[in-house]
Tab-separated table of C-alpha atoms and ligand atoms in Angstrom:
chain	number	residue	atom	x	y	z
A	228	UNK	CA	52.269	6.755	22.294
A	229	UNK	CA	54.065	4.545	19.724
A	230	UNK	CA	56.504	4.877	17.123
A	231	UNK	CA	55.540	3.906	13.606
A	232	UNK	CA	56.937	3.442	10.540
A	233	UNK	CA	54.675	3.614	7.387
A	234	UNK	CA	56.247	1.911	4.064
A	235	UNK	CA	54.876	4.325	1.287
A	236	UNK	CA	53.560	7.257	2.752
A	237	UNK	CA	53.511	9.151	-0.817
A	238	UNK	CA	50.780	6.865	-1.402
A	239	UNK	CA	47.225	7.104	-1.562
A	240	UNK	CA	46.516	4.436	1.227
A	241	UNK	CA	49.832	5.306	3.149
A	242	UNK	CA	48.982	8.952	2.881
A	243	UNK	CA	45.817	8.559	4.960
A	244	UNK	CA	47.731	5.883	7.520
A	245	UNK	CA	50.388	8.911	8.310
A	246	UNK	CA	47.792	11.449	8.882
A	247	UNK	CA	45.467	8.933	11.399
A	248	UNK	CA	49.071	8.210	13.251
A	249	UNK	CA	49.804	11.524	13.358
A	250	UNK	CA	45.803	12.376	14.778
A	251	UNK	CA	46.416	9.868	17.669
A	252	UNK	CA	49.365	11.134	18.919
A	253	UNK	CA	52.112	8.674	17.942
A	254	UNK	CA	55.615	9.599	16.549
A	255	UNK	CA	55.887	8.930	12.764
A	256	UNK	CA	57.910	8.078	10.018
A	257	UNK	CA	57.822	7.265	6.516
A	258	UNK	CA	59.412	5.860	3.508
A	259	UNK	CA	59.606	7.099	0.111
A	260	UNK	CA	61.980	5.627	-2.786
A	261	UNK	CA	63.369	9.311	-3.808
A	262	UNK	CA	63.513	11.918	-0.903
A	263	UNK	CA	62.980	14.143	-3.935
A	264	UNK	CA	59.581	13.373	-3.057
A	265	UNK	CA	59.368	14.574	0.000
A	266	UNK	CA	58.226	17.856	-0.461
A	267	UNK	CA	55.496	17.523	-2.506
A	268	UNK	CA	54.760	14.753	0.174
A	269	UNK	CA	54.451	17.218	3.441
A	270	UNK	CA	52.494	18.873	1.442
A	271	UNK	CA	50.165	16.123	0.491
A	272	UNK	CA	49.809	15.945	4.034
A	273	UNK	CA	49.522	19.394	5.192
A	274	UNK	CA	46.301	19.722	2.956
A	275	UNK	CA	44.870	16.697	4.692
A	276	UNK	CA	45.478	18.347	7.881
A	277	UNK	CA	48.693	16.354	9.231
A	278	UNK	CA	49.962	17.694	12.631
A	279	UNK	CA	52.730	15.662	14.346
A	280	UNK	CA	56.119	14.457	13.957
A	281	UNK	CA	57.412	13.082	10.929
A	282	UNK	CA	60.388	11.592	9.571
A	283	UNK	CA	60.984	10.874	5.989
A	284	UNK	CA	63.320	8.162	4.857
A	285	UNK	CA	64.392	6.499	1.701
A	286	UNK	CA	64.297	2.844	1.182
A	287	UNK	CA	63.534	0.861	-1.957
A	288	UNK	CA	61.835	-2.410	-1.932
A	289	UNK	CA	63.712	-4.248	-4.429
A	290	UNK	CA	67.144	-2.981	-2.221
A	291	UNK	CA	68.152	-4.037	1.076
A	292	UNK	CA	69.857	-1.004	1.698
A	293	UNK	CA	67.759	1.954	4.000
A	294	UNK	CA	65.453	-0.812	5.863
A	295	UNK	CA	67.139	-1.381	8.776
A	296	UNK	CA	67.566	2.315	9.714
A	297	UNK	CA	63.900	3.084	8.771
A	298	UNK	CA	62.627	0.603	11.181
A	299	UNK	CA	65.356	0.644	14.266
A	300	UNK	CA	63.702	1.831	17.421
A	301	UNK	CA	60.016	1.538	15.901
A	302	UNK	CA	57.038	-0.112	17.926
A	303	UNK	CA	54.675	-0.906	14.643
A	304	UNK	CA	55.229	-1.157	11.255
A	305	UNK	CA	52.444	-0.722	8.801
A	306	UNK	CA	54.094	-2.233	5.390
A	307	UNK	CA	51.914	-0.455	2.839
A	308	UNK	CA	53.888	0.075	0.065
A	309	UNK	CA	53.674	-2.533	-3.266
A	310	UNK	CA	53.997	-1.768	-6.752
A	311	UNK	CA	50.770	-1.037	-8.089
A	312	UNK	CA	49.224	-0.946	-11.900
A	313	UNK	CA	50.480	2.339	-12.945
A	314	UNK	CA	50.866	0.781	-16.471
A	315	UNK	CA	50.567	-2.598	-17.626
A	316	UNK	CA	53.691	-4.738	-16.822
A	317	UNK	CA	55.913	-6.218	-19.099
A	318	UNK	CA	55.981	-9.515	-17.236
A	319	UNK	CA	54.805	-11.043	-13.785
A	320	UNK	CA	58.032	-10.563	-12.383
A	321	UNK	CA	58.087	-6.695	-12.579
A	322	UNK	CA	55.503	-6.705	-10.181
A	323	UNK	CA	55.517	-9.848	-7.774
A	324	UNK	CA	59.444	-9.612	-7.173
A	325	UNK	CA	59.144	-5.798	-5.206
A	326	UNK	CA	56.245	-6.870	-3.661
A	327	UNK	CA	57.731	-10.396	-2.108
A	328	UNK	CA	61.209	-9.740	-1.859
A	329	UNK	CA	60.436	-6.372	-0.209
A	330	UNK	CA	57.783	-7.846	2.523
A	331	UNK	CA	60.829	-10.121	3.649
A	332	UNK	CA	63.024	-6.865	3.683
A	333	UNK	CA	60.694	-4.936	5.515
A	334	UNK	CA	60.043	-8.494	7.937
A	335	UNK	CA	63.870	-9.259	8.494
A	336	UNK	CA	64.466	-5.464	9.969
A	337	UNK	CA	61.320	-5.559	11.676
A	338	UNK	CA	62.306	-8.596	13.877
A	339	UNK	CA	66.249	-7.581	13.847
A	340	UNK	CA	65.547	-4.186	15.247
A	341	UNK	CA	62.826	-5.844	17.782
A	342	UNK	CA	59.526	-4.008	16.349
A	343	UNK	CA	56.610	-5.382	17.946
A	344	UNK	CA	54.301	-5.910	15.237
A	345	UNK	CA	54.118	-5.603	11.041
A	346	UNK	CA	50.422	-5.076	9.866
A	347	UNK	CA	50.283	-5.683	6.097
A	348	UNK	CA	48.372	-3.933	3.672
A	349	UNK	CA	47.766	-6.906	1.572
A	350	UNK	CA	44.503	-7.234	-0.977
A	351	UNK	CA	41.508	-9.118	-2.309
A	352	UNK	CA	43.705	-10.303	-4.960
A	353	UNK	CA	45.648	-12.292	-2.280
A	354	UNK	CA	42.225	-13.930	-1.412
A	355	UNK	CA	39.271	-13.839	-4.442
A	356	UNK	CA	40.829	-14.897	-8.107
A	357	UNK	CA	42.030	-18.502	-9.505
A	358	UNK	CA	38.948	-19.570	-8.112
A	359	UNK	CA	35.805	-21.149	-10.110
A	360	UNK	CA	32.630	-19.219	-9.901
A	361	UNK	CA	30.502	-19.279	-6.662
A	362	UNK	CA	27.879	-17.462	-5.178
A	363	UNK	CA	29.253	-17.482	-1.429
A	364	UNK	CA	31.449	-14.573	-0.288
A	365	UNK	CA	35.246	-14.675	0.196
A	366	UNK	CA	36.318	-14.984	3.248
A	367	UNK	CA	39.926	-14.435	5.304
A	368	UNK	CA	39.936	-18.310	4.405
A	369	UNK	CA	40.170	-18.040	1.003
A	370	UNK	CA	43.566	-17.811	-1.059
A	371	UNK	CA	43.597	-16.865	-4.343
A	372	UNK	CA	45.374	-19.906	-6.539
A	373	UNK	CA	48.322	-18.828	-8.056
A	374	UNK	CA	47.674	-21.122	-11.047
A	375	UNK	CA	44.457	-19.966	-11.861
A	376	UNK	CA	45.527	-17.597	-15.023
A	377	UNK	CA	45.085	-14.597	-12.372
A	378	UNK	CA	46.381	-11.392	-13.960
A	379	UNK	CA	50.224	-10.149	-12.231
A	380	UNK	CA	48.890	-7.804	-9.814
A	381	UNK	CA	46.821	-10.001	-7.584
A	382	UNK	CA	49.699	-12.688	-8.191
A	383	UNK	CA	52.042	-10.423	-6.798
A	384	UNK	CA	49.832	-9.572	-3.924
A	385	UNK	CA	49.205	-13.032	-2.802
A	386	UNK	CA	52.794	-14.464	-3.268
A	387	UNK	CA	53.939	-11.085	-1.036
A	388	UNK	CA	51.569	-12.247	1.488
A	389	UNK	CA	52.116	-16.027	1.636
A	390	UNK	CA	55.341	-15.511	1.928
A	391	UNK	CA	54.488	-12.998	4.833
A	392	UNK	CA	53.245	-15.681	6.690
A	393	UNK	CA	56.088	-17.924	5.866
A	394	UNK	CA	58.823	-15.755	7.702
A	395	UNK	CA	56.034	-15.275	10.358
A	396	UNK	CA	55.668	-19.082	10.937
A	397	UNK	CA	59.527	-20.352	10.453
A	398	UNK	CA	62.204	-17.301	11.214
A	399	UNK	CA	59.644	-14.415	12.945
A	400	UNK	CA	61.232	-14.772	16.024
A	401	UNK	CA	58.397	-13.772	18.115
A	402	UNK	CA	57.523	-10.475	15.778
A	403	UNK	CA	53.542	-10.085	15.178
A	404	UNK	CA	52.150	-10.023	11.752
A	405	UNK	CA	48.162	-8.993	11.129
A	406	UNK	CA	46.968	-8.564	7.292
A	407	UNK	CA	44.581	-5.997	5.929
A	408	UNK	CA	42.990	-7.467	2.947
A	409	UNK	CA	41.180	-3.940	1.230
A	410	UNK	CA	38.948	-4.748	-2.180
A	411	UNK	CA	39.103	-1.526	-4.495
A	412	UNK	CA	39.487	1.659	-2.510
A	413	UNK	CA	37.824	5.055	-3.155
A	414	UNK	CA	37.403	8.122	-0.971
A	415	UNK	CA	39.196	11.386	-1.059
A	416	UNK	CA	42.223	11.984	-3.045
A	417	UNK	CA	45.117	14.636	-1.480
A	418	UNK	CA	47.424	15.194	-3.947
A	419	UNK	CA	46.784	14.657	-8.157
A	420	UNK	CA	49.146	11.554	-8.019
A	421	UNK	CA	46.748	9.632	-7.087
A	422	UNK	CA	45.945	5.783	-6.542
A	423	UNK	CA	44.896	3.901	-9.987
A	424	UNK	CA	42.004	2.555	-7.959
A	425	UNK	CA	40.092	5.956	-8.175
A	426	UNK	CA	40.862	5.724	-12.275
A	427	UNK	CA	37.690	4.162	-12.887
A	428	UNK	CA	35.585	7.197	-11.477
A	429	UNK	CA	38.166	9.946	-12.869
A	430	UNK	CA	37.276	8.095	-16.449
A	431	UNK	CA	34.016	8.386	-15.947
A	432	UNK	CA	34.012	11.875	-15.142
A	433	UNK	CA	36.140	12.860	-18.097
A	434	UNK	CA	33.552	10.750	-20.422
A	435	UNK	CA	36.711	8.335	-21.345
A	436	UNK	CA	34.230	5.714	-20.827
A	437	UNK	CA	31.172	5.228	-22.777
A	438	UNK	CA	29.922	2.455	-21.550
A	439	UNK	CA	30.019	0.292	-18.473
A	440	UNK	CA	31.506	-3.054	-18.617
A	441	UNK	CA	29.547	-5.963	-16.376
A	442	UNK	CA	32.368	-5.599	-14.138
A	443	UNK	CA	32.048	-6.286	-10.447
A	444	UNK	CA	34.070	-5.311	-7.155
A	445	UNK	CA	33.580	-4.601	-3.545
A	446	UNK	CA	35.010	-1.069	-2.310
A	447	UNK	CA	35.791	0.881	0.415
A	448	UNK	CA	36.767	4.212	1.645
A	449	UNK	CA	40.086	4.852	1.987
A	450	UNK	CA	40.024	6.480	5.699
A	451	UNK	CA	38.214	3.233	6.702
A	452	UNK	CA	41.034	1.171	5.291
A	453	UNK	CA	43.597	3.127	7.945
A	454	UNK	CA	41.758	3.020	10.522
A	455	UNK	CA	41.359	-0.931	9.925
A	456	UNK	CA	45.534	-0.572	10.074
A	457	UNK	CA	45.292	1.185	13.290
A	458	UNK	CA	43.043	-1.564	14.594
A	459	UNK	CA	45.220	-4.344	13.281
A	460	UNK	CA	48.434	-2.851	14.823
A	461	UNK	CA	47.375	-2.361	18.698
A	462	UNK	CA	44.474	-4.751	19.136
A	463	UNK	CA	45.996	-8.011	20.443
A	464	UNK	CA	42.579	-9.911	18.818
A	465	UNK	CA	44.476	-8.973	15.261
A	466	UNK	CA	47.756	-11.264	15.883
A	467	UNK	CA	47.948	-13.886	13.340
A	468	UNK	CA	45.020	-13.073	11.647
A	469	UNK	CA	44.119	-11.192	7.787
A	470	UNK	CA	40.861	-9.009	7.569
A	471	UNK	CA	38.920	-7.996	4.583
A	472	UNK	CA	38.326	-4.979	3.986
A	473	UNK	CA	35.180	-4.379	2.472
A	474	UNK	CA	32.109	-1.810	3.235
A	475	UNK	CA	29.012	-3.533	1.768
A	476	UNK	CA	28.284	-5.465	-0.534
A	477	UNK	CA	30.009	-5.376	-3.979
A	478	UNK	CA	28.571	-3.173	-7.125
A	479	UNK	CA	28.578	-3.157	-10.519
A	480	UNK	CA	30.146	-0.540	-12.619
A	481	UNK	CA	26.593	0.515	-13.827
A	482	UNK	CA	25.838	0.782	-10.129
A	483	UNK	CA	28.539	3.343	-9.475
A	484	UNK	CA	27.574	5.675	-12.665
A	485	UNK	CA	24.178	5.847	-11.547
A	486	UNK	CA	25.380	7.204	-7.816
A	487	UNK	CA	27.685	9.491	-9.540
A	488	UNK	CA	24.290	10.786	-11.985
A	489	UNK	CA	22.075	10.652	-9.251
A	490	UNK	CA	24.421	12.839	-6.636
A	491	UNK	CA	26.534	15.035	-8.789
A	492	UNK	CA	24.027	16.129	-11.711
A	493	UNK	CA	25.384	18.447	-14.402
A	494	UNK	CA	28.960	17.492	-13.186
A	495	UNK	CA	28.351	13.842	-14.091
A	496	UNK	CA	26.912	14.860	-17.673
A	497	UNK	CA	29.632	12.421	-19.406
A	498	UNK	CA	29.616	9.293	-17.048
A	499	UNK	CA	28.162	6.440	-18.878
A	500	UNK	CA	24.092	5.417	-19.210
A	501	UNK	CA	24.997	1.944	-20.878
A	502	UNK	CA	26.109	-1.139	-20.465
A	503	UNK	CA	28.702	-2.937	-22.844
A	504	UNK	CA	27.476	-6.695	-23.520
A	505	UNK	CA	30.119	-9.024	-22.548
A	506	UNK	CA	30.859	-10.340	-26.149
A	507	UNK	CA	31.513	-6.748	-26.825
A	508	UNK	CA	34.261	-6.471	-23.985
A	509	UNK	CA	35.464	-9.431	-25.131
A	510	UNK	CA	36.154	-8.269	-28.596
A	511	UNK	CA	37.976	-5.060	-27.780
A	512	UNK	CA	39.776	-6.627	-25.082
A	513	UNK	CA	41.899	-8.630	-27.733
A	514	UNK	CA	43.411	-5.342	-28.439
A	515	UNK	CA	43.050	-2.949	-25.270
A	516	UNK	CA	45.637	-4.487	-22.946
A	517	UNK	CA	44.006	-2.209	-20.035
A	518	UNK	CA	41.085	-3.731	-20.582
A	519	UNK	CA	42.505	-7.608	-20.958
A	520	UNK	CA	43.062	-7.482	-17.729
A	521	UNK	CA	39.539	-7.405	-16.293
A	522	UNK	CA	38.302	-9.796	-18.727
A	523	UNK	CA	38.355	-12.692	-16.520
A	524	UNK	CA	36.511	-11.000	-14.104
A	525	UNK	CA	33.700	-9.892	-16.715
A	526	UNK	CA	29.914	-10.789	-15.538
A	527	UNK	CA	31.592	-12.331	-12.011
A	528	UNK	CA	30.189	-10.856	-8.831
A	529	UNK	CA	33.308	-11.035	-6.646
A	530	UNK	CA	31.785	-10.472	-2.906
A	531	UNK	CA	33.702	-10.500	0.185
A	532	UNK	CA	32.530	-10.475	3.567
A	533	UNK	CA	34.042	-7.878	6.600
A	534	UNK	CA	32.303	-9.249	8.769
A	535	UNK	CA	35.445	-10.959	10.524
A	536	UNK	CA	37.015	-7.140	11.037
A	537	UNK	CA	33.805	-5.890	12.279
A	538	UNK	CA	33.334	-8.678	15.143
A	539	UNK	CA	36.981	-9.191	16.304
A	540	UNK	CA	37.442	-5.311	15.450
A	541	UNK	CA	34.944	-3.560	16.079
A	542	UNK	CA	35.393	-1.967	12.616
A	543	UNK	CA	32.506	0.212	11.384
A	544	UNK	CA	32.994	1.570	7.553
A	545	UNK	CA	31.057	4.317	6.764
A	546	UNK	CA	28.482	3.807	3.728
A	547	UNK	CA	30.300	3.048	0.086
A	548	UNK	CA	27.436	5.467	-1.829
A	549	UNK	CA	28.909	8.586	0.324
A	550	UNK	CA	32.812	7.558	-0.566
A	551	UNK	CA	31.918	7.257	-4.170
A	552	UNK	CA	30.646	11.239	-4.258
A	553	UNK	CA	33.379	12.413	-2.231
A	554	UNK	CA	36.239	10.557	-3.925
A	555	UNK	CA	34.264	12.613	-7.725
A	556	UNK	CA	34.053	15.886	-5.243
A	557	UNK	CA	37.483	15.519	-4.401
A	558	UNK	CA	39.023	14.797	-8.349
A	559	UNK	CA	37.014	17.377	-9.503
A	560	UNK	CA	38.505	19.989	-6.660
A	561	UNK	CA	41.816	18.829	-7.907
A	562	UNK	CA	40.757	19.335	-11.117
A	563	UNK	CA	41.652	15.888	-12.130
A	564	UNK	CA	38.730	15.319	-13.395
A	565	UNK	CA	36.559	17.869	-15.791
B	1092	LIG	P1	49.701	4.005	-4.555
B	1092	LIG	O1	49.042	5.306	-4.264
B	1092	LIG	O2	50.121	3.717	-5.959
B	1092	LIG	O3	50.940	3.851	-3.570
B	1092	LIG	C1	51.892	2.848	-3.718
B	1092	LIG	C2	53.012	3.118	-2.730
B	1092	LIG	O4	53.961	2.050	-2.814
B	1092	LIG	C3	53.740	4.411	-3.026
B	1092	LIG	O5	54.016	5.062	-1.810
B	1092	LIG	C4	55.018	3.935	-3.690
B	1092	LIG	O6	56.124	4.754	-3.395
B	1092	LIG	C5	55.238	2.622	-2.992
B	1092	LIG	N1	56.084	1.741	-3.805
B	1092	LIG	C6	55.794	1.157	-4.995
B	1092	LIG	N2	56.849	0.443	-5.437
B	1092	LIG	C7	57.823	0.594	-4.504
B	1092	LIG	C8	59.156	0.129	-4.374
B	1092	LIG	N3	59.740	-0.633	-5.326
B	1092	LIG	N4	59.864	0.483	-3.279
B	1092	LIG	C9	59.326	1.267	-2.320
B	1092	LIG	N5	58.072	1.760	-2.386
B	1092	LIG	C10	57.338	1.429	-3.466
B	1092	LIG	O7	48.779	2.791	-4.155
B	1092	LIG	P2	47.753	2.530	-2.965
B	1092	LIG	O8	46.434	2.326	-3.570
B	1092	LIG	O9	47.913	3.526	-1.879
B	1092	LIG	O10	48.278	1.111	-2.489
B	1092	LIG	C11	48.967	0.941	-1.273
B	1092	LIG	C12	48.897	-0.509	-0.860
B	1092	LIG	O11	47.546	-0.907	-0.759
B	1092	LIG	C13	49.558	-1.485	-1.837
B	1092	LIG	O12	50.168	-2.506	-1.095
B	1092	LIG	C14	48.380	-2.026	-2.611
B	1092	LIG	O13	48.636	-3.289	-3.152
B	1092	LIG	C15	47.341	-2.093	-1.515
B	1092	LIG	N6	45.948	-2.128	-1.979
B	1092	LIG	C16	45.427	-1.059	-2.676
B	1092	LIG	C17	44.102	-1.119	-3.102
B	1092	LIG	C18	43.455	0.013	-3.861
B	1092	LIG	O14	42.354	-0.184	-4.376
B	1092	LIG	N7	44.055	1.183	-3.921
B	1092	LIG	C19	43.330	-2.271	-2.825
B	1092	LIG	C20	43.909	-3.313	-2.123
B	1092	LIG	C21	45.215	-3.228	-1.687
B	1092	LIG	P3	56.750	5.848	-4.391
B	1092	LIG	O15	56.133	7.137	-3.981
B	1092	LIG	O16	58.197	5.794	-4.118
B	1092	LIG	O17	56.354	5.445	-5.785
């Protein structure tokens, strides 16, 4: 059994990492930026079932200080944590700066302290955007373009893991790197500070949207995503190499409304029945900064392919229709949703 080190285990995605670590026996530790949290974390994790060893530490991605100490003496790191769109950001910069200059934080202790291997959670915004349109699916080939007018998140996301691969390549000093590359991710919340990726189907719950935009994305369930990580971080097929993470193919927001309608009757009563034209969107997007940020991605069918983590894997995510009633069951249990 290993010792492993997840960065962000308050986190939606981290959250499930721990508790898979944890299931298979291997000694665990986390990071958190306030050990304040750390409460409320355990018992996050304690609903989910966690039953193990774990250490919480405190370490910052935009400090140095903490790092070194969080990863001395581990055998795998899984680098998880990344600012993510909480609220709009002011600028680029508040988002791409803790997201690159903290990979290379969590990278230089990782090959100081002689860890074995760094899987990062990277994204689909690291690989899809910039790009013209096309009616192929992205593949672990593909790298979004920087200069394409992409929005900060996926900027951050893909300068983070560029310059992953840097370090790897020119100062790695032997240490293994493997990427994840999830699209959005749904599936059961454990705590009610959740991920904004399950925003879209709390909204719809609560009726704050009345109509669907044409707005396209590939998802997948969040307990598929860790145990992609797992995969990644012992297989010795994953060295060197990204994977998408992706279960099917992508869906529309009208596709997802009509799941939720079909599965979760009465409950559903307020998720939308239309769809907004795209001159609409465009409109109110000139004064809805939330929804500026999709615009570019309005009537686009972004599709990405797994099939790379299912051969060299042997990944096998469960069907996206089931993770889109579970992650509703689970915000309405919460009662984050009504
Ligand atoms: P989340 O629930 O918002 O978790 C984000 C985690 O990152 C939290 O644990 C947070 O820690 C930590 N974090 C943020 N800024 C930090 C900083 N400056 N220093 C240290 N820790 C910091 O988001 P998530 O959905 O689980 O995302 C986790 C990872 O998956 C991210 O890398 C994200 O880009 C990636 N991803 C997510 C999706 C998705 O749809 N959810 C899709 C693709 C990729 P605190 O508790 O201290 O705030």
């Amino acid at each position: 059994m290993a010792e492993v080190l997840v960065t962000g285990g308050s986190g939606y995605i981290g959250s499930w990492c721990v508790l898979d670590l944890l299931a298979a026996g291997h000694s665990v530790r986390t990071t958190v930026r306030d050990l304040a949290k750390e409460p409320g974390l355990r018992a996050m994790l304690a609903r989910g079932g966690a039953d193990g060893e774990l250490r919480v530490l405190a370490a910052d991605l935009q400090h140095d200080e903490g790092w070194r100490e969080a990863v001395d003496g581990c055998d795998f790191v899984l680098h998880v944590a990344s600012p993510t769109l909480t609220s709009v950001p002011r600028n680029d910069d508040e988002m791409v700066v803790p997201a690159r200059d903290g990979v290379l934080r969590v990278l230089r202790a990782a090959r100081d302290t002689g860890v074995r291997r760094v899987v990062l959670t990277s994204a689909i915004g690291a690989v899809a955007y910039g790009h013209p349109d096309r009616s192929t699916p992205f593949t672990e080939e593909d790298w979004t373009n920087v200069d394409g007018g992409i929005p900060p998140y996926q900027k951050s996301k893909t300068l983070a893991e560029r310059a992953a691969w840097n370090f790897i390549a020119t100062e790695g000093n032997g240490l293994e790197l493997a990427a994840v590359n999830p699209v959005g991710v749904l599936g059961p919340v454990l705590g009610a500070d959740y991920s904004p990726s399950l925003g879209l189907i709390k909204r719809m719950l609560d009726g704050e949207v009345p109509a669907s935009m044409k707005f396209a994305s590939g998802y997948v369930d969040v307990r598929d995503v860790a145990d992609l990580h797992l995969r990644a971080m012992t297989d010795p097929a994953a060295v060197g190499e990204r994977f998408i993470a992706q279960s099917g193919p992508s869906l529309w927001m009208r596709d997802i409304a009509k799941v939720l309608r079909d599965r979760l009757g009465e409950r559903a009563s307020k998720v939308p029945t239309r769809e907004l034209p795209i001159w609409v969107a465009r409109t109110v997007g000139k004064v809805n900064p939330q929804l500026r940020l999709i615009l570019p991605q309005l009537g686009k069918n972004f599709d990405a392919t797994s099939e790379k983590a299912r051969r060299v894997l042997g990944w096998r995510p469960r069907p996206i229709e089931q993770t889109i009633v579970e992650t509703a069951e689970s915000l309405l249990a919460l009662g984050a949703a009504a």
